Amino acid sequence: TNSKLFVFGQDGQILDERRTQPNWTRKGGFSVLDEAALHDWAARAVGEAVDINGIEGLMVSGHGCTFALIDDAALTHPILDYEQEPPAEIAAQIDRRIPDFAETFSPHLPLGFNYGRHMLWLKAVQPSVFATAKSILGYPQYWSWRFGGRAVSEVSYLGCHSHLWAPRKRDFSSLVDAEGWRGHMPAFERAGAVIGEQRFGGATRPIAIHNGVHDSNAALHAYRRQELGPVTVVSTGTWVVVLNPDCPLDALDRDRDMLVNVDVDGGPVPTIRFMGGREFAVISNGWQGAIAPSAVQQVIGAGIMALPSFAPGGPMPGHPGDLVGRAPTAEERAAVALLYVALMVDLCLDLIHS
C-alpha cells in the first residue's frame, strides 16, 4: 500500500501530490512498519508543501486495518503489517474470542483485515506491550497524535470491521470489555476536529492538525455533504470499497466480505469490498501505462478472462484466481485486469442492493 500526500485547494482541486512505499522490517516474529522512516518522509513532504502552497491544516486518512499502542511519548510496540496471518495454534485460540457478526457486523477475515484480531495476537505473545500502553489508537489517530500531540479516538475508524465496535449500540463491543481495553481508549473527537498544531518546513506559523478518518468513510461524507439524495460510493485504491447506507442490514452476507462500516457521525453503513487495486496489480503483472480500448475489445473477442480471486477476502472467497483463454500480451493482460475489476464492482453493486 502506498503512503500518499495530497494538497487540496479551497475548491477541492489537487494542487500537489507525493507518494512513497513504506518500509517493513522483522521484529519479534512480526512484520512491522519502519515508522521512523515514514515519519521522516511525511514531515519532509508536508514541510515542502507548506513552503510551496502555504497549507493551513493536515488531516490523515487510512485503510481500516491497523492500530497503534502508545505511552505518553512513543509506541510501546512497532505497528504491525496487517498482511500477516497468526500461527495456526494462536489463531485457533484467539478466533474463539471474536464476537459474533450479529454484534459487530464484522465478518471473520484472515490476516489483520480485522485489526482486533491482530490485537489479540500481539497480546497473546507480548502481553507486556498492552500493560505499558496508555492508549490504543487507530492508524490515522496515531499520526494525528504524532504530529498534533493529543491522543483521541474516532468512530469511523473504530467502526470499520475491527471487531471493536457494536454498530447497533454505538458503543465498544464485548471484546473490548472482555480484554480490558476500554480504559485504554482515549476520548472521542469527531473526524476533522482540530486536536493540535505543528510547524513544518520554513513556515513561521504552525498549521492545524485535524483528527484523522477512515478513508472510505471520508469519501462517503464528501458526497453526502453535496445533498445528492440516496447515493452509493465506490471508493478505490488497494481496496475497492462499496458503501450503500440504504442497504438493509439483514441483507449482509458475512461470508462474502459484506459488513457494516460506521460513518463519521456513528451511523451504520452497509459495505462490501475486495482488494481491487491489489488484484489489478497481480493480474496485470504490475502494468502502469494506459490501456487502449482496442486491447479491451481484443480480450473480449478472444474470450480471455480472469476468474476470482487473486487476493484474500472479497465477495468470492475460497476460489483461487485463474486466467482463462489463450496467453495474452502484456497490454491484453492489463485489459483483462481492468475488466475483472469492473465486473467485480458490478457484482458488489448488486450484492449491496445498489
PDB file of C-alpha atoms in Angstrom, residues 3 57 69 71 114 137 175 205 298 312 321:
ATOM      1  CA  SER A   3       1.523   6.314   1.537  1.00  0.00           C
ATOM      2  CA  GLY A  57      -4.004  22.144   8.030  1.00  0.00           C
ATOM      3  CA  LEU A  69      -0.148   1.228  21.079  1.00  0.00           C
ATOM      4  CA  ASP A  71       2.547   5.505  26.121  1.00  0.00           C
ATOM      5  CA  ASN A 114      -9.993  -7.167  11.363  1.00  0.00           C
ATOM      6  CA  LEU A 137      -5.155   4.305  18.610  1.00  0.00           C
ATOM      7  CA  LEU A 175     -14.359  -7.895  23.067  1.00  0.00           C
ATOM      8  CA  ARG A 205       3.490  29.781  11.941  1.00  0.00           C
ATOM      9  CA  GLN A 298      -9.415  -7.976 -28.244  1.00  0.00           C
ATOM     10  CA  PRO A 312      -7.805 -12.757   0.308  1.00  0.00           C
ATOM     11  CA  GLY A 321      -7.707 -16.815  -9.175  1.00  0.00           C
TER      12      GLY A 321
END
